[in-house]
Coordinates of N, CA and C and ligand atoms in Angstrom, one line a residue:
M1 N 0.9 -1.1 0.0 CA -0.2 -0.1 0.1 C 0.7 1.3 0.0
R2 N 0.5 2.1 -0.8 CA 1.4 3.6 -0.9 C 0.9 4.4 0.2
S3 N 1.7 5.3 0.6 CA 1.3 6.3 1.5 C 1.1 7.5 1.0
A4 N 0.3 8.5 1.5 CA 0.1 9.9 0.8 C -0.3 10.9 1.9
T5 N -0.3 12.2 1.5 CA -0.5 13.2 2.4 C -2.0 13.6 1.9
I6 N -2.9 13.6 2.8 CA -4.4 14.0 2.6 C -4.6 15.2 3.3
L7 N -5.1 16.4 2.6 CA -5.3 17.6 3.1 C -6.9 17.7 3.6
I8 N -7.2 17.8 4.9 CA -8.5 17.8 5.3 C -9.0 19.3 5.2
A9 N -10.2 19.6 4.4 CA -10.4 21.1 4.1 C -11.2 21.5 5.2
T10 N -10.6 21.6 6.2 CA -11.5 22.2 7.2 C -10.4 23.0 8.4
A11 N -11.1 24.0 9.2 CA -10.4 24.6 10.1 C -11.1 24.4 11.4
N12 N -12.1 23.5 11.4 CA -13.0 23.1 12.3 C -12.4 21.8 13.2
Q13 N -11.8 22.1 14.6 CA -11.2 21.1 15.3 C -12.1 19.9 15.5
G14 N -13.3 20.0 15.7 CA -14.3 19.1 16.0 C -14.2 18.2 14.7
K15 N -14.6 18.6 13.6 CA -14.7 17.7 12.5 C -13.3 17.1 12.1
L16 N -12.2 17.8 12.5 CA -10.8 17.2 12.4 C -10.5 16.0 13.1
G17 N -11.0 16.1 14.3 CA -11.0 14.9 15.3 C -11.9 13.9 14.7
E18 N -13.0 14.0 14.2 CA -13.8 12.9 13.7 C -13.1 12.3 12.5
V19 N -12.5 13.0 11.5 CA -11.7 12.6 10.4 C -10.7 11.8 10.8
M20 N -9.9 12.2 12.0 CA -8.6 11.6 12.4 C -9.1 10.3 12.9
A21 N -10.2 10.2 13.6 CA -10.6 8.9 14.3 C -10.9 7.9 13.3
I22 N -11.5 8.3 12.2 CA -12.2 7.3 11.2 C -11.0 6.8 10.3
L23 N -10.1 7.7 10.0 CA -8.9 7.4 8.9 C -7.8 6.5 9.6
A24 N -7.9 6.4 11.2 CA -6.8 5.8 11.8 C -6.4 4.5 11.3
G25 N -4.8 4.4 11.3 CA -4.7 3.1 10.9 C -4.1 3.0 9.3
L26 N -4.6 4.1 8.5 CA -4.3 4.1 7.2 C -2.9 4.9 7.0
P27 N -2.1 4.4 6.0 CA -0.9 4.9 6.0 C -0.9 6.4 5.1
V28 N -1.5 7.3 5.8 CA -1.7 8.6 5.5 C -1.2 9.7 6.4
H29 N -0.8 10.7 5.8 CA -0.4 12.0 6.6 C -1.3 13.2 6.4
L30 N -2.0 13.4 7.4 CA -3.0 14.4 7.4 C -2.6 15.8 7.6
T31 N -3.0 16.7 6.7 CA -2.7 18.1 7.1 C -4.0 18.7 7.1
T32 N -4.0 20.1 7.4 CA -5.5 20.9 7.5 C -5.1 22.0 6.8
L33 N -6.2 23.1 6.8 CA -6.2 24.2 6.2 C -5.2 25.3 7.0
E34 N -5.3 24.9 8.5 CA -4.1 25.6 9.2 C -2.6 25.6 8.8
D35 N -2.4 24.6 7.9 CA -1.0 24.4 7.4 C -0.9 25.3 6.2
Y36 N -2.1 25.8 5.7 CA -2.1 26.6 4.5 C -2.8 28.0 4.7
P37 N -2.5 28.8 5.4 CA -3.3 30.0 6.0 C -3.7 31.0 4.9
D38 N -2.9 31.0 3.8 CA -2.9 32.1 2.8 C -3.8 31.6 1.6
L39 N -4.2 30.6 1.6 CA -5.3 30.1 0.4 C -6.4 30.8 0.5
P40 N -6.9 31.4 -0.8 CA -8.2 31.7 -1.1 C -9.2 30.7 -0.8
V41 N -10.5 31.2 -0.4 CA -11.5 30.2 0.1 C -12.4 30.1 -1.4
P42 N -13.0 29.0 -1.6 CA -13.7 28.7 -2.8 C -15.0 29.2 -2.5
V43 N -15.9 29.5 -3.6 CA -17.3 30.0 -3.7 C -18.0 28.7 -3.6
E44 N -18.7 28.8 -2.6 CA -19.6 27.4 -2.3 C -21.1 28.0 -2.6
D45 N -21.4 27.9 -3.8 CA -22.8 28.3 -4.5 C -23.5 27.2 -5.3
A46 N -23.1 25.9 -5.3 CA -23.7 25.0 -5.7 C -25.1 24.8 -5.2
E47 N -26.0 24.0 -6.2 CA -27.3 23.8 -5.6 C -27.4 22.6 -4.8
T48 N -26.3 21.9 -4.6 CA -26.3 20.4 -4.1 C -25.2 20.5 -2.8
F49 N -25.3 19.3 -1.9 CA -24.1 19.2 -1.0 C -23.0 18.6 -2.0
E50 N -23.4 17.9 -2.7 CA -22.4 17.2 -3.6 C -21.5 18.1 -4.6
G51 N -22.3 19.1 -5.0 CA -21.6 20.2 -5.9 C -20.8 20.9 -5.1
N52 N -21.1 21.4 -3.9 CA -20.3 22.1 -3.0 C -19.2 21.2 -2.4
A53 N -19.3 20.0 -2.3 CA -18.1 19.4 -1.5 C -17.1 19.1 -2.7
K54 N -17.6 18.7 -3.8 CA -16.5 18.5 -5.0 C -15.8 19.8 -5.2
R55 N -16.6 21.0 -5.4 CA -15.9 22.1 -5.7 C -14.8 22.5 -4.8
K56 N -15.3 22.2 -3.4 CA -14.1 22.6 -2.3 C -13.0 21.7 -2.5
A57 N -13.2 20.4 -2.7 CA -12.1 19.5 -2.8 C -11.2 19.8 -4.0
L58 N -11.5 20.0 -5.0 CA -10.9 20.4 -6.3 C -10.1 21.8 -6.1
H59 N -10.9 22.6 -5.5 CA -10.1 24.0 -5.4 C -9.1 23.8 -4.4
Y60 N -8.9 23.1 -3.2 CA -7.9 23.0 -2.6 C -6.7 22.0 -3.1
A61 N -7.4 21.0 -3.6 CA -6.3 20.0 -4.4 C -5.5 20.7 -5.4
A62 N -6.2 21.5 -6.3 CA -5.4 22.2 -7.4 C -4.4 23.2 -6.9
L63 N -4.7 23.9 -5.7 CA -3.9 24.9 -5.1 C -2.8 24.2 -4.4
T64 N -2.9 23.0 -3.8 CA -1.8 22.5 -2.9 C -1.1 21.2 -3.6
G65 N -1.7 20.8 -4.5 CA -1.2 19.4 -5.1 C -1.5 18.0 -4.1
C66 N -2.1 18.3 -3.2 CA -2.4 17.2 -2.3 C -4.0 16.7 -2.5
W67 N -4.0 15.2 -2.3 CA -5.3 14.7 -2.4 C -6.1 15.5 -1.3
T68 N -7.4 15.9 -1.5 CA -8.0 16.8 -0.6 C -9.4 16.2 -0.2
L69 N -9.7 16.2 1.0 CA -11.0 15.7 1.4 C -11.8 16.9 2.1
A70 N -13.1 17.1 1.5 CA -13.8 18.2 1.7 C -15.3 17.7 2.0
D71 N -16.1 18.5 2.8 CA -17.4 18.0 2.9 C -18.3 19.2 2.9
D72 N -19.7 18.8 2.7 CA -20.5 20.0 2.7 C -21.9 19.3 3.4
S73 N -22.5 20.1 4.3 CA -23.5 19.3 5.1 C -24.5 20.1 5.5
G74 N -25.7 19.7 5.8 CA -26.9 20.7 6.2 C -27.9 20.0 6.5
L75 N -29.2 20.7 6.9 CA -30.3 20.0 7.4 C -31.6 20.1 6.3
E76 N -32.1 19.0 6.0 CA -33.2 19.0 4.9 C -34.5 18.5 5.7
V77 N -35.4 19.6 5.5 CA -36.9 19.3 6.3 C -37.8 19.2 5.4
D78 N -38.5 17.8 5.3 CA -39.5 17.5 4.4 C -40.7 18.5 4.2
A79 N -41.1 19.0 5.3 CA -42.2 19.8 4.9 C -41.9 21.2 4.5
L80 N -40.8 21.5 4.3 CA -40.0 22.7 3.9 C -39.4 22.5 2.4
G81 N -39.8 21.2 1.7 CA -39.2 20.9 0.4 C -37.7 20.9 0.5
G82 N -37.3 20.4 1.6 CA -35.8 20.0 1.5 C -35.0 21.3 2.0
E83 N -35.7 22.4 2.2 CA -34.8 23.4 3.0 C -34.5 23.4 4.5
P84 N -33.6 23.9 5.2 CA -32.9 24.8 4.4 C -31.7 24.3 3.6
G85 N -31.3 23.0 3.7 CA -30.5 22.3 2.7 C -29.2 23.0 2.6
V86 N -28.8 23.2 1.4 CA -27.4 23.9 1.2 C -27.5 25.5 1.7
H87 N -28.6 25.9 2.3 CA -28.6 27.1 2.7 C -28.5 27.0 4.2
S88 N -28.2 25.9 4.9 CA -28.3 25.9 6.2 C -27.5 26.7 7.2
A89 N -26.2 27.1 6.6 CA -25.4 28.0 7.5 C -26.0 29.3 7.6
R90 N -26.6 29.7 6.6 CA -27.1 31.1 6.4 C -28.7 31.5 6.2
Y91 N -29.2 30.4 6.6 CA -30.8 30.1 6.6 C -31.5 31.6 6.8
A92 N -31.2 32.2 7.9 CA -31.8 33.5 8.4 C -31.2 34.7 7.8
G93 N -30.3 34.5 6.9 CA -29.6 35.8 6.1 C -28.1 35.7 6.4
P94 N -27.4 36.5 5.5 CA -26.0 36.5 5.6 C -25.7 37.0 7.1
G95 N -24.4 36.3 7.4 CA -23.9 36.8 9.2 C -24.8 36.3 10.2
C96 N -25.8 35.6 9.9 CA -26.7 35.1 11.0 C -26.0 34.0 11.7
D97 N -26.6 34.0 13.2 CA -26.0 32.9 13.8 C -27.0 31.6 14.1
A98 N -26.6 30.7 14.7 CA -27.4 29.5 14.8 C -28.7 29.8 15.6
A99 N -28.8 30.7 16.4 CA -30.2 31.0 17.2 C -31.1 31.7 16.2
A100 N -30.5 32.4 15.3 CA -31.5 33.1 14.2 C -31.9 31.8 13.2
N101 N -30.9 31.3 12.9 CA -31.6 30.1 12.2 C -32.4 29.1 12.6
N102 N -32.5 28.9 13.8 CA -33.4 28.0 14.6 C -34.6 28.8 14.8
A103 N -34.6 30.0 15.1 CA -35.8 30.8 15.3 C -36.6 30.7 14.0
K104 N -35.9 31.0 12.8 CA -36.6 30.9 11.7 C -37.2 29.6 11.2
L105 N -36.4 28.6 11.6 CA -36.8 27.1 11.4 C -38.3 26.8 12.0
I106 N -38.1 27.2 13.4 CA -39.3 26.9 14.1 C -40.6 27.9 13.7
R107 N -40.4 29.1 13.2 CA -41.3 29.9 12.7 C -41.9 29.3 11.5
E108 N -41.1 29.0 10.5 CA -41.6 28.4 9.2 C -42.2 27.0 9.6
L109 N -42.0 26.3 10.6 CA -42.8 25.2 11.0 C -44.1 25.1 11.8
S110 N -44.4 26.6 12.1 CA -45.4 26.7 13.2 C -46.8 26.2 12.7
D111 N -47.0 26.0 11.2 CA -48.4 25.3 10.9 C -48.2 23.8 10.6
I112 N -47.2 23.2 10.9 CA -46.9 21.8 10.6 C -47.1 21.0 11.9
S113 N -47.9 20.0 11.9 CA -48.1 19.0 13.0 C -46.9 18.4 13.3
P114 N -47.0 17.8 14.7 CA -45.6 17.2 15.2 C -45.3 16.0 14.4
G115 N -46.6 15.3 13.9 CA -46.4 14.1 12.9 C -45.6 14.3 11.7
Q116 N -45.5 15.5 11.1 CA -45.1 15.9 9.8 C -43.7 16.6 9.8
R117 N -43.0 16.3 10.9 CA -41.7 17.2 11.0 C -40.5 16.6 10.6
M118 N -40.7 15.6 9.9 CA -39.5 14.6 9.5 C -38.4 15.5 8.8
A119 N -37.4 15.1 9.3 CA -36.0 15.9 8.6 C -34.9 14.9 8.6
R120 N -33.8 15.3 8.1 CA -32.5 14.6 8.0 C -31.3 15.7 8.0
F121 N -30.1 15.4 8.7 CA -29.0 16.0 8.5 C -28.3 15.1 7.4
R122 N -27.8 15.8 6.4 CA -27.0 15.1 5.4 C -25.7 15.6 5.0
C123 N -24.8 14.8 4.8 CA -23.2 15.2 4.5 C -22.8 14.5 3.3
V124 N -22.2 15.3 2.5 CA -21.4 14.6 1.3 C -20.0 15.0 1.6
I125 N -19.2 13.9 1.2 CA -17.8 14.2 1.2 C -17.1 13.9 -0.1
A126 N -16.3 14.8 -0.6 CA -15.5 14.6 -1.9 C -14.0 14.6 -1.6
L127 N -13.5 13.5 -2.4 CA -12.0 13.5 -2.2 C -11.5 13.6 -3.6
A128 N -10.7 14.7 -3.8 CA -10.3 15.1 -5.1 C -8.7 15.1 -5.1
G129 N -8.1 14.9 -6.4 CA -6.7 15.0 -6.7 C -6.7 16.4 -7.4
P130 N -5.5 17.1 -7.7 CA -5.6 18.3 -8.5 C -6.3 18.3 -9.7
E131 N -6.5 17.3 -10.3 CA -7.3 17.4 -11.6 C -8.6 16.8 -11.7
E132 N -8.9 15.9 -10.7 CA -10.3 15.3 -10.7 C -10.7 14.8 -9.3
V133 N -12.1 14.8 -9.3 CA -12.8 14.1 -8.1 C -12.4 12.7 -8.1
L134 N -12.1 12.1 -7.0 CA -11.7 10.7 -7.0 C -12.6 9.7 -6.4
A135 N -13.5 10.4 -5.5 CA -14.6 9.5 -5.0 C -15.4 10.6 -4.0
T136 N -16.5 10.1 -4.2 CA -17.7 10.9 -3.1 C -18.5 9.9 -2.4
A137 N -18.8 10.3 -1.1 CA -19.5 9.3 -0.2 C -20.7 10.3 0.5
S138 N -21.7 9.7 0.7 CA -22.7 10.6 1.5 C -23.4 9.7 2.8
G139 N -23.7 10.6 3.6 CA -24.4 10.1 4.9 C -25.6 10.6 5.4
A140 N -26.5 10.1 5.9 CA -27.8 10.7 6.7 C -27.9 10.3 8.0
L141 N -28.6 11.4 8.6 CA -29.1 11.0 10.1 C -30.5 11.5 10.1
H142 N -31.4 10.7 10.4 CA -32.9 10.9 10.3 C -33.4 11.2 11.6
G143 N -34.3 12.2 11.7 CA -34.8 12.8 12.9 C -36.3 13.6 12.6
V144 N -36.5 14.2 13.7 CA -37.9 15.1 13.6 C -37.4 16.5 14.5
I145 N -38.2 17.5 13.8 CA -37.9 18.8 14.3 C -38.9 19.2 15.6
V146 N -38.3 19.4 16.7 CA -39.0 19.9 17.7 C -38.9 21.4 18.1
D147 N -40.1 21.7 18.6 CA -40.2 23.3 18.9 C -39.3 23.8 20.0
Q148 N -39.4 22.7 21.0 CA -38.7 23.1 22.3 C -37.0 22.9 22.1
A149 N -36.0 23.7 22.3 CA -34.8 23.3 22.3 C -34.4 22.4 23.5
R150 N -33.7 21.5 23.3 CA -33.1 20.6 24.3 C -31.6 20.3 24.1
G151 N -30.9 20.4 25.3 CA -29.5 19.8 25.2 C -28.6 21.2 25.0
T152 N -27.4 21.1 25.3 CA -26.4 22.0 25.3 C -25.3 21.6 24.5
G153 N -25.1 20.3 24.0 CA -24.1 20.0 23.2 C -24.2 20.4 21.6
G154 N -23.3 19.8 21.0 CA -23.3 20.1 19.3 C -23.4 21.4 19.0
F155 N -24.1 21.8 17.8 CA -23.9 23.2 17.1 C -25.0 23.2 16.2
G156 N -25.4 24.4 15.7 CA -26.3 24.7 14.6 C -27.7 24.2 14.9
Y157 N -28.3 23.3 14.4 CA -29.6 22.9 14.5 C -29.7 21.7 15.6
D158 N -28.8 21.4 16.3 CA -28.8 20.2 17.2 C -29.9 20.1 18.2
P159 N -30.0 21.5 18.9 CA -31.0 21.5 19.9 C -32.5 21.1 19.5
H160 N -32.6 21.2 18.2 CA -34.2 21.1 17.8 C -34.3 19.8 16.9
F161 N -33.2 18.9 16.8 CA -33.1 17.8 16.1 C -33.3 16.4 17.0
L162 N -34.4 16.0 17.1 CA -34.7 14.9 17.8 C -34.6 13.5 17.1
V163 N -33.9 12.7 17.4 CA -33.6 11.3 16.9 C -34.4 10.4 17.8
P164 N -35.6 9.9 17.1 CA -36.5 9.3 17.8 C -36.2 8.0 18.6
E165 N -35.2 7.0 18.0 CA -34.7 5.9 18.2 C -34.0 6.0 19.8
Y166 N -33.4 7.3 19.9 CA -32.6 7.8 21.2 C -33.4 8.4 22.0
G167 N -34.6 8.9 21.6 CA -35.3 9.8 22.6 C -34.5 11.1 23.0
M168 N -33.6 11.5 22.1 CA -32.5 12.6 22.5 C -32.3 13.5 21.4
T169 N -32.3 14.9 21.6 CA -31.8 15.6 20.3 C -30.3 15.4 20.3
T170 N -29.9 15.8 19.2 CA -28.3 15.6 19.0 C -27.4 16.5 19.8
A171 N -28.1 17.7 20.6 CA -27.6 18.4 21.3 C -27.4 17.7 22.7
E172 N -28.3 16.7 23.0 CA -28.5 16.0 24.4 C -27.2 14.9 24.2
M173 N -26.8 14.5 23.1 CA -25.7 13.4 22.9 C -24.4 13.7 23.3
L174 N -23.8 12.7 23.9 CA -22.3 13.0 24.1 C -21.8 13.0 22.7
P175 N -20.5 13.7 22.6 CA -20.0 14.0 21.2 C -19.6 12.5 20.4
E176 N -19.1 11.5 21.3 CA -18.8 10.1 20.7 C -20.1 9.6 20.3
Q177 N -21.3 9.6 20.9 CA -22.5 9.2 20.7 C -23.0 9.8 19.3
K178 N -23.0 11.0 19.1 CA -23.4 11.8 18.0 C -22.4 11.3 16.8
N179 N -21.0 11.3 17.0 CA -20.4 11.0 16.0 C -20.3 9.6 15.4
R180 N -20.7 8.6 16.3 CA -21.1 7.3 15.7 C -22.2 7.2 14.9
I181 N -23.4 8.1 15.0 CA -24.3 7.9 14.1 C -24.6 8.9 13.3
S182 N -23.9 10.0 13.3 CA -24.0 11.3 12.5 C -23.9 11.1 11.2
H183 N -24.6 12.0 10.2 CA -24.2 11.9 8.9 C -22.7 12.1 8.5
R184 N -22.2 13.0 9.1 CA -20.6 13.2 8.7 C -19.9 11.9 9.1
G185 N -20.4 11.4 10.4 CA -19.4 10.1 10.6 C -19.8 9.0 9.6
R186 N -21.0 8.8 9.2 CA -21.5 7.8 8.1 C -20.7 8.1 6.9
A187 N -20.7 9.2 6.4 CA -20.2 9.5 5.1 C -18.5 9.3 5.0
L188 N -17.9 9.6 6.3 CA -16.5 9.4 6.5 C -16.3 7.8 6.5
Q189 N -17.1 7.1 7.2 CA -17.1 5.6 7.2 C -17.1 5.2 5.6
A190 N -18.2 5.7 4.9 CA -18.4 5.3 3.5 C -17.0 5.7 2.6
V191 N -16.4 6.7 2.9 CA -15.3 7.2 2.1 C -14.1 6.4 2.2
R192 N -13.8 5.8 3.5 CA -12.5 5.2 4.0 C -12.2 4.0 3.0
P193 N -13.1 3.1 2.7 CA -12.5 2.1 1.5 C -12.2 2.6 0.2
A194 N -12.8 3.7 -0.2 CA -12.3 4.4 -1.4 C -10.6 4.9 -1.2
I195 N -10.4 5.5 -0.1 CA -9.2 5.7 0.3 C -8.2 4.7 0.3
E196 N -8.8 3.5 0.8 CA -7.8 2.2 0.8 C -7.5 1.9 -0.5
R197 N -8.6 1.8 -1.4 CA -8.3 1.3 -2.6 C -7.2 2.3 -3.6
L198 N -7.4 3.6 -3.3 CA -6.6 4.4 -3.9 C -5.2 4.1 -3.5
L199 N -5.1 4.0 -2.1 CA -3.6 3.8 -1.7 C -3.2 2.4 -2.2
A200 N -4.1 1.5 -2.5 CA -3.6 0.1 -3.0 C -3.2 0.2 -4.6
G201 N -3.7 1.5 -5.0 CA -3.5 1.8 -6.4 C -4.6 1.3 -7.4
S202 N -5.8 0.9 -7.0 CA -6.9 0.5 -7.8 C -7.8 1.6 -8.0
S203 N -8.7 1.6 -8.8 CA -9.5 2.8 -9.2 C -10.7 2.9 -8.2
V204 N -11.3 4.0 -8.1 CA -12.3 4.4 -7.1 C -13.5 4.6 -7.8
A205 N -14.6 4.3 -7.2 CA -15.9 4.8 -7.7 C -16.7 5.4 -6.6
G206 N -17.9 6.2 -6.9 CA -18.7 7.0 -6.1 C -19.4 6.1 -4.9
L207 N -19.4 6.5 -3.8 CA -20.0 5.6 -2.9 C -21.4 6.3 -2.1
N208 N -22.4 6.1 -2.1 CA -23.5 6.7 -1.5 C -24.4 5.9 -0.6
D209 N -25.2 6.6 0.3 CA -26.0 5.8 1.0 C -27.2 5.4 0.3
Ligands
LIG1 P1 -20.9 23.0 7.2 O1 -21.1 22.0 6.1 O2 -20.2 22.6 8.2 O3 -20.7 24.3 6.6 O4 -22.5 23.0 7.8 C1 -23.5 23.8 7.2 C2 -24.4 24.0 8.3 O5 -25.3 23.0 8.4 C3 -24.1 24.4 9.4 O6 -23.7 25.5 9.7 C4 -25.4 23.9 10.5 O7 -26.3 24.9 10.4 C5 -25.8 22.8 9.6 N1 -25.1 21.5 10.2 C6 -24.4 20.7 9.6 N2 -24.1 19.7 10.4 C7 -24.8 19.9 11.5 C8 -24.8 19.1 12.8 O8 -24.3 18.0 12.9 N3 -25.7 19.6 13.6 C9 -26.3 20.8 13.6 N4 -26.3 21.5 12.4 C10 -25.5 21.1 11.4

């Protein structure tokens, strides 16, 4: 098996920890955007998570020459036609925070009954070399949106995202528990075999849930 450097296209320490745990044992050297502080950021205006993840991975791979792993994620709510989707980070407007996004989400769902609040967190991960996307993988975590915020962990929409099998919102879970079942954890688990195949020198296909 060859060894390689993989750039993890994030400055978020939490995400980095998850990636390192899931790629542990592979003969890879991981670098992060903190090692490349002067790189321009990509424009993330694709209409799909996959489009944004591929764009981000190709952008950094072309600039650094390294294989690059990038993700895009967000919340899809059935009763809102899949919104906020790729607009999750800025649902309530440019520069808004998680509290404003959550307030808008609950407002938009005010006429929707508890039985019709199905939602999912979705994550797509892309691995690219400088000239092409080498693999993609996706993961989802299904839940329902609750009006009352619960829990202090996590970030973003977690306090309003209840996972019925666990009877907890993702903000009430311990980080290890959330990581084990999360959309990002699942997408990372799904992309690991593609990285193993690449290191072994064979070709790679897209992997989706
Ligand atoms: P990004 O892919 O990290 O840029 O995430 C986009 C947005 O989706 C975040 O700003 C959050 O609003 C939302 N999001 C993604 N993953 C999660 C999660 O695990 N919990 C809560 N919100 C999330």
